[in-house]
mmCIF file of C-alpha atoms and ligand atoms in Angstrom:
data_model
loop_
_atom_site.group_PDB
_atom_site.id
_atom_site.type_symbol
_atom_site.label_atom_id
_atom_site.label_comp_id
_atom_site.label_asym_id
_atom_site.label_seq_id
_atom_site.Cartn_x
_atom_site.Cartn_y
_atom_site.Cartn_z
ATOM 1 C CA MET W 501 -12.795 -75.592 -38.993
ATOM 2 C CA ALA W 502 -8.986 -75.636 -39.612
ATOM 3 C CA ARG W 503 -6.646 -74.093 -37.410
ATOM 4 C CA LEU W 504 -4.515 -70.885 -38.275
ATOM 5 C CA GLY W 505 -0.794 -70.982 -37.511
ATOM 6 C CA VAL W 506 0.721 -67.426 -37.878
ATOM 7 C CA ASN W 507 4.339 -67.575 -39.215
ATOM 8 C CA ILE W 508 6.178 -64.544 -37.655
ATOM 9 C CA ASP W 509 9.464 -64.937 -39.171
ATOM 10 C CA HIS W 510 8.727 -61.844 -41.356
ATOM 11 C CA VAL W 511 8.522 -59.631 -38.175
ATOM 12 C CA ALA W 512 12.021 -60.867 -37.167
ATOM 13 C CA THR W 513 13.177 -59.992 -40.939
ATOM 14 C CA ILE W 514 12.213 -56.442 -40.418
ATOM 15 C CA ARG W 515 14.201 -56.240 -37.099
ATOM 16 C CA GLN W 516 17.255 -57.871 -38.497
ATOM 17 C CA ALA W 517 17.161 -55.269 -41.315
ATOM 18 C CA ARG W 518 18.193 -52.595 -38.539
ATOM 19 C CA GLY W 519 19.950 -55.121 -36.200
ATOM 20 C CA GLY W 520 18.039 -53.570 -33.273
ATOM 21 C CA ASN W 521 15.278 -54.811 -31.097
ATOM 22 C CA GLU W 522 12.155 -53.901 -33.058
ATOM 23 C CA PRO W 523 9.770 -54.914 -34.031
ATOM 24 C CA ASP W 524 9.946 -57.814 -31.394
ATOM 25 C CA PRO W 525 8.642 -61.297 -32.805
ATOM 26 C CA VAL W 526 7.833 -62.237 -29.220
ATOM 27 C CA ALA W 527 5.232 -59.279 -29.085
ATOM 28 C CA ALA W 528 4.080 -60.087 -32.501
ATOM 29 C CA ALA W 529 3.263 -63.711 -31.299
ATOM 30 C CA ALA W 530 1.278 -62.349 -28.291
ATOM 31 C CA ILE W 531 -0.788 -59.984 -30.439
ATOM 32 C CA ALA W 532 -1.468 -62.859 -33.026
ATOM 33 C CA GLU W 533 -2.624 -64.972 -30.236
ATOM 34 C CA LEU W 534 -4.763 -62.402 -28.895
ATOM 35 C CA ALA W 535 -6.376 -62.044 -32.388
ATOM 36 C CA GLY W 536 -7.381 -65.587 -32.527
ATOM 37 C CA ALA W 537 -4.449 -67.393 -34.122
ATOM 38 C CA ASP W 538 -4.435 -71.056 -32.992
ATOM 39 C CA GLY W 539 -0.727 -71.417 -32.996
ATOM 40 C CA ILE W 540 2.745 -69.693 -33.801
ATOM 41 C CA THR W 541 5.056 -70.857 -36.224
ATOM 42 C CA ILE W 542 8.809 -69.941 -36.497
ATOM 43 C CA HIS W 543 11.625 -71.049 -38.715
ATOM 44 C CA LEU W 544 15.075 -71.198 -36.843
ATOM 45 C CA ARG W 545 17.344 -71.118 -39.872
ATOM 46 C CA GLU W 546 21.144 -72.350 -39.770
ATOM 47 C CA ASP W 547 22.159 -68.751 -40.716
ATOM 48 C CA ARG W 548 19.918 -67.116 -38.175
ATOM 49 C CA ARG W 549 18.645 -64.549 -40.680
ATOM 50 C CA HIS W 550 15.506 -63.779 -39.121
ATOM 51 C CA ILE W 551 14.439 -65.572 -35.893
ATOM 52 C CA GLN W 552 17.244 -65.971 -33.188
ATOM 53 C CA ASP W 553 17.818 -68.344 -30.474
ATOM 54 C CA ARG W 554 16.650 -65.980 -27.957
ATOM 55 C CA ASP W 555 13.251 -65.483 -29.760
ATOM 56 C CA LEU W 556 12.548 -69.169 -29.746
ATOM 57 C CA ARG W 557 13.416 -69.292 -26.111
ATOM 58 C CA LEU W 558 11.221 -66.547 -25.197
ATOM 59 C CA ILE W 559 8.360 -67.513 -27.384
ATOM 60 C CA ARG W 560 8.412 -71.043 -26.178
ATOM 61 C CA GLU W 561 7.961 -69.575 -22.682
ATOM 62 C CA THR W 562 5.300 -67.101 -23.624
ATOM 63 C CA VAL W 563 3.111 -68.873 -26.123
ATOM 64 C CA LYS W 564 -0.407 -69.770 -24.757
ATOM 65 C CA THR W 565 -1.395 -71.877 -27.892
ATOM 66 C CA ARG W 566 1.076 -74.078 -29.723
ATOM 67 C CA LEU W 567 4.406 -73.538 -31.054
ATOM 68 C CA ASN W 568 5.418 -75.084 -34.468
ATOM 69 C CA LEU W 569 9.045 -74.907 -35.031
ATOM 70 C CA GLU W 570 10.233 -75.226 -38.711
ATOM 71 C CA MET W 571 13.825 -76.673 -38.978
ATOM 72 C CA ALA W 572 16.297 -78.418 -41.075
ATOM 73 C CA ALA W 573 17.049 -81.930 -40.276
ATOM 74 C CA THR W 574 20.640 -81.314 -38.700
ATOM 75 C CA GLU W 575 22.319 -82.155 -35.697
ATOM 76 C CA GLU W 576 22.305 -78.632 -34.256
ATOM 77 C CA MET W 577 18.609 -78.133 -34.823
ATOM 78 C CA ILE W 578 17.474 -81.562 -33.558
ATOM 79 C CA GLY W 579 19.302 -80.855 -30.403
ATOM 80 C CA ILE W 580 17.707 -77.594 -30.051
ATOM 81 C CA ALA W 581 14.346 -78.981 -30.476
ATOM 82 C CA LEU W 582 15.084 -81.731 -28.108
ATOM 83 C CA SER W 583 15.775 -79.096 -25.460
ATOM 84 C CA VAL W 584 13.207 -76.453 -26.145
ATOM 85 C CA LYS W 585 10.388 -78.861 -26.925
ATOM 86 C CA PRO W 586 8.015 -77.236 -29.481
ATOM 87 C CA ASP W 587 4.602 -78.496 -29.718
ATOM 88 C CA MET W 588 5.477 -79.481 -33.373
ATOM 89 C CA CYS W 589 8.503 -79.629 -35.317
ATOM 90 C CA THR W 590 8.255 -79.512 -39.007
ATOM 91 C CA LEU W 591 11.197 -80.694 -40.945
ATOM 92 C CA VAL W 592 12.044 -78.349 -44.079
ATOM 93 C CA PRO W 593 14.682 -78.453 -46.566
ATOM 94 C CA GLU W 594 17.026 -75.673 -46.373
ATOM 95 C CA LYS W 595 19.396 -73.787 -48.599
ATOM 96 C CA ARG W 596 21.431 -71.098 -47.773
ATOM 97 C CA GLN W 597 21.033 -68.915 -50.815
ATOM 98 C CA GLU W 598 17.076 -69.412 -51.003
ATOM 99 C CA LEU W 599 14.865 -66.381 -50.313
ATOM 100 C CA THR W 600 12.338 -68.800 -48.610
ATOM 101 C CA THR W 601 11.895 -72.473 -48.440
ATOM 102 C CA GLU W 602 11.773 -73.629 -52.073
ATOM 103 C CA GLY W 603 9.838 -76.758 -52.892
ATOM 104 C CA GLY W 604 9.245 -79.473 -50.279
ATOM 105 C CA LEU W 605 11.575 -82.023 -48.480
ATOM 106 C CA ASP W 606 12.666 -84.989 -50.786
ATOM 107 C CA VAL W 607 11.810 -87.550 -48.213
ATOM 108 C CA ARG W 608 12.393 -90.440 -50.715
ATOM 109 C CA VAL W 609 15.871 -89.348 -51.444
ATOM 110 C CA ASN W 610 16.965 -88.391 -48.048
ATOM 111 C CA LEU W 611 15.112 -91.510 -46.352
ATOM 112 C CA GLN W 612 17.770 -92.261 -43.945
ATOM 113 C CA GLN W 613 18.567 -88.830 -42.655
ATOM 114 C CA VAL W 614 14.740 -88.021 -42.324
ATOM 115 C CA THR W 615 14.277 -91.492 -40.729
ATOM 116 C CA SER W 616 16.827 -90.892 -38.197
ATOM 117 C CA ALA W 617 15.616 -87.337 -37.419
ATOM 118 C CA VAL W 618 11.910 -88.475 -37.024
ATOM 119 C CA GLU W 619 12.939 -91.047 -34.648
ATOM 120 C CA ARG W 620 15.119 -89.079 -32.581
ATOM 121 C CA LEU W 621 12.571 -86.068 -32.236
ATOM 122 C CA GLN W 622 9.685 -88.601 -31.414
ATOM 123 C CA ASP W 623 11.890 -90.605 -28.991
ATOM 124 C CA GLY W 624 12.162 -87.124 -27.068
ATOM 125 C CA GLY W 625 8.380 -86.930 -27.141
ATOM 126 C CA LEU W 626 8.066 -84.384 -29.867
ATOM 127 C CA ILE W 627 5.233 -84.448 -32.772
ATOM 128 C CA VAL W 628 6.982 -84.445 -36.206
ATOM 129 C CA SER W 629 5.693 -83.014 -39.508
ATOM 130 C CA LEU W 630 7.343 -83.098 -42.751
ATOM 131 C CA PHE W 631 6.892 -80.374 -45.336
ATOM 132 C CA ILE W 632 6.511 -81.949 -48.641
ATOM 133 C CA ASP W 633 5.007 -81.409 -52.043
ATOM 134 C CA PRO W 634 1.560 -82.710 -52.495
ATOM 135 C CA ASP W 635 3.101 -85.878 -54.366
ATOM 136 C CA PRO W 636 1.709 -89.357 -53.598
ATOM 137 C CA ASP W 637 5.274 -90.892 -53.548
ATOM 138 C CA GLN W 638 6.324 -88.156 -50.946
ATOM 139 C CA VAL W 639 3.249 -89.173 -48.865
ATOM 140 C CA LYS W 640 4.077 -92.770 -48.814
ATOM 141 C CA ALA W 641 7.598 -92.045 -48.015
ATOM 142 C CA ALA W 642 6.402 -89.846 -45.102
ATOM 143 C CA ASN W 643 4.215 -92.713 -43.900
ATOM 144 C CA LYS W 644 7.474 -95.102 -44.144
ATOM 145 C CA VAL W 645 9.476 -92.736 -42.141
ATOM 146 C CA GLY W 646 6.642 -92.702 -39.410
ATOM 147 C CA ALA W 647 5.898 -88.900 -39.513
ATOM 148 C CA ASP W 648 3.030 -87.895 -37.517
ATOM 149 C CA TYR W 649 2.000 -85.124 -40.150
ATOM 150 C CA VAL W 650 2.711 -83.792 -43.226
ATOM 151 C CA GLU W 651 2.552 -80.099 -44.308
ATOM 152 C CA PHE W 652 1.593 -79.822 -47.963
ATOM 153 C CA HIS W 653 3.701 -77.011 -49.855
ATOM 154 C CA THR W 654 0.975 -74.991 -51.487
ATOM 155 C CA GLY W 655 3.483 -72.780 -53.349
ATOM 156 C CA THR W 656 2.980 -74.244 -56.690
ATOM 157 C CA PHE W 657 -0.763 -73.745 -56.254
ATOM 158 C CA ALA W 658 -0.319 -70.205 -55.146
ATOM 159 C CA ASP W 659 1.955 -69.346 -58.072
ATOM 160 C CA ALA W 660 0.063 -70.950 -60.720
ATOM 161 C CA PRO W 661 0.097 -68.686 -63.905
ATOM 162 C CA ASP W 662 -3.562 -69.339 -64.860
ATOM 163 C CA TRP W 663 -6.774 -70.848 -63.583
ATOM 164 C CA LYS W 664 -6.261 -74.157 -65.273
ATOM 165 C CA ARG W 665 -2.982 -74.906 -63.855
ATOM 166 C CA GLU W 666 -4.465 -73.673 -60.398
ATOM 167 C CA GLU W 667 -7.338 -76.261 -60.603
ATOM 168 C CA GLU W 668 -4.707 -79.078 -61.442
ATOM 169 C CA GLU W 669 -2.739 -77.891 -58.477
ATOM 170 C CA LEU W 670 -5.889 -77.963 -56.222
ATOM 171 C CA LEU W 671 -6.700 -81.305 -57.421
ATOM 172 C CA ARG W 672 -3.234 -82.561 -56.676
ATOM 173 C CA ILE W 673 -3.302 -80.993 -53.216
ATOM 174 C CA GLY W 674 -6.883 -82.673 -52.745
ATOM 175 C CA ASN W 675 -5.562 -86.408 -53.535
ATOM 176 C CA ALA W 676 -2.582 -85.915 -51.657
ATOM 177 C CA VAL W 677 -4.879 -84.830 -48.525
ATOM 178 C CA LYS W 678 -6.968 -88.200 -49.215
ATOM 179 C CA LEU W 679 -4.065 -90.222 -49.418
ATOM 180 C CA ALA W 680 -2.436 -89.009 -46.153
ATOM 181 C CA ALA W 681 -5.622 -89.464 -44.388
ATOM 182 C CA LYS W 682 -5.865 -93.100 -45.812
ATOM 183 C CA LEU W 683 -2.524 -93.954 -44.250
ATOM 184 C CA GLY W 684 -3.617 -92.157 -41.082
ATOM 185 C CA ILE W 685 -1.148 -89.061 -41.223
ATOM 186 C CA GLY W 686 -2.388 -85.618 -40.115
ATOM 187 C CA VAL W 687 -2.381 -82.988 -42.730
ATOM 188 C CA ASN W 688 -1.391 -79.223 -42.600
ATOM 189 C CA ALA W 689 -0.705 -77.049 -45.500
ATOM 190 C CA GLY W 690 1.118 -73.590 -46.145
ATOM 191 C CA HIS W 691 3.394 -71.448 -48.188
ATOM 192 C CA GLY W 692 2.077 -68.523 -50.455
ATOM 193 C CA LEU W 693 -1.424 -68.751 -49.162
ATOM 194 C CA ASN W 694 -3.012 -65.214 -48.966
ATOM 195 C CA TYR W 695 -6.446 -63.440 -48.828
ATOM 196 C CA ALA W 696 -7.377 -64.310 -52.297
ATOM 197 C CA ASN W 697 -6.628 -68.020 -52.599
ATOM 198 C CA ILE W 698 -7.045 -69.319 -49.045
ATOM 199 C CA LYS W 699 -10.635 -70.029 -49.570
ATOM 200 C CA LYS W 700 -10.007 -72.557 -52.600
ATOM 201 C CA VAL W 701 -7.647 -74.770 -50.289
ATOM 202 C CA ALA W 702 -9.688 -74.425 -47.064
ATOM 203 C CA ALA W 703 -12.773 -75.674 -49.092
ATOM 204 C CA LEU W 704 -11.031 -78.874 -49.778
ATOM 205 C CA GLY W 705 -11.490 -80.004 -46.234
ATOM 206 C CA GLY W 706 -9.343 -82.579 -44.320
ATOM 207 C CA ILE W 707 -6.522 -79.905 -43.619
ATOM 208 C CA GLU W 708 -6.101 -79.481 -40.036
ATOM 209 C CA GLU W 709 -4.047 -76.467 -40.016
ATOM 210 C CA PHE W 710 -2.735 -73.706 -42.299
ATOM 211 C CA ASN W 711 0.573 -71.735 -41.797
ATOM 212 C CA ILE W 712 0.585 -68.586 -43.133
ATOM 213 C CA GLY W 713 2.977 -65.671 -42.671
ATOM 214 C CA HIS W 714 4.012 -63.403 -45.736
ATOM 215 C CA SER W 715 0.303 -62.489 -46.448
ATOM 216 C CA ILE W 716 -0.693 -61.743 -43.017
ATOM 217 C CA ILE W 717 2.466 -59.649 -42.125
ATOM 218 C CA SER W 718 2.141 -57.801 -45.552
ATOM 219 C CA ARG W 719 -1.483 -56.895 -44.782
ATOM 220 C CA ALA W 720 -0.444 -56.051 -41.120
ATOM 221 C CA VAL W 721 2.062 -53.284 -42.585
ATOM 222 C CA LEU W 722 -0.703 -51.749 -44.731
ATOM 223 C CA VAL W 723 -3.640 -51.984 -42.364
ATOM 224 C CA GLY W 724 -1.365 -50.659 -39.476
ATOM 225 C CA LEU W 725 0.254 -47.772 -41.323
ATOM 226 C CA ASP W 726 -2.640 -45.314 -41.099
ATOM 227 C CA ARG W 727 -2.727 -45.666 -37.386
ATOM 228 C CA ALA W 728 1.113 -45.533 -36.986
ATOM 229 C CA VAL W 729 1.183 -42.321 -38.906
ATOM 230 C CA ARG W 730 -1.332 -40.700 -36.952
ATOM 231 C CA ASP W 731 0.253 -41.480 -33.764
ATOM 232 C CA MET W 732 3.508 -39.853 -34.922
ATOM 233 C CA VAL W 733 1.474 -36.708 -36.280
ATOM 234 C CA ASP W 734 -0.022 -36.369 -32.831
ATOM 235 C CA LEU W 735 3.273 -36.585 -30.981
ATOM 236 C CA ILE W 736 4.641 -34.010 -33.030
ATOM 237 C CA LYS W 737 1.609 -31.636 -32.950
ATOM 238 C CA TYR W 738 1.351 -32.002 -29.156
ATOM 239 C CA ALA W 739 5.096 -31.861 -28.220
HETATM 240 N N1 PXP N 1452 5.110 -73.443 -43.993
HETATM 241 C C1 PXP N 1452 6.568 -73.636 -44.201
HETATM 242 C C2 PXP N 1452 7.145 -74.882 -43.876
HETATM 243 C C3 PXP N 1452 7.185 -72.699 -44.598
HETATM 244 O O1 PXP N 1452 8.614 -72.767 -44.714
HETATM 245 C C4 PXP N 1452 6.705 -71.265 -44.734
HETATM 246 C C5 PXP N 1452 7.604 -70.139 -44.984
HETATM 247 O O2 PXP N 1452 8.392 -69.725 -44.035
HETATM 248 C C6 PXP N 1452 5.455 -71.091 -44.513
HETATM 249 C C7 PXP N 1452 4.424 -72.192 -44.132
HETATM 250 C C8 PXP N 1452 4.745 -69.708 -44.717
HETATM 251 O O3 PXP N 1452 4.728 -69.422 -45.881
HETATM 252 P P1 PXP N 1452 4.322 -68.019 -46.439
HETATM 253 O O4 PXP N 1452 5.255 -66.939 -45.652
HETATM 254 O O5 PXP N 1452 4.418 -67.819 -47.805
HETATM 255 O O6 PXP N 1452 2.823 -67.824 -45.789
#
């Protein structure tokens, strides 16, 4: 069975909306693990819009499963990764204005920068994954730069406007998984996966880990709201 990595950036996004200290992504990581998550994924962005350096430090210390750090291939982030030592580094493209990671890393175009980042992280004993579109040329480029893993961007599949396009995307992902396996590269997948579409991708087989955030945190807000309101009603009632 494939593993589930829970992306808890969205918990930090809610905290940052008030600039306070709740909800704490460190507590969210512990709860996700208690519920059966196989790993915790966080993205330390250059602009620190959600996850903070303090979160990374504490989550590294407290995670009992595996920590996957999503990061841009910059000097600053490579330095942080080499000192914090996550169990996996996933290199992602990062644009300041984007709402979330849009599209995969273009390994072919950024061959030199990616090669150097992969080498430096691996020399520091880290496992490196590249977040790429399920495109055979990108898989071959990932192989060329010596990546240990690729994470296929499932956003185009998740956003497919009709079932035909969804089927096409699924086929594309399936073929990319086969090619990566043939080249000896490990395969993860993520982005836009939710309670309605996960079964189709999981049924493809060959994917080691799914990294899922938005749909899980969205569901947590809705399924947790009933209890949260009842707790407050009780506090007022029994004051
Ligand atoms: N994998 C990567 C590399 C990502 O950048 C993200 C989004 O932060 C995810 C997985 C999770 O995507 P989502 O929040 O849509 O589940």
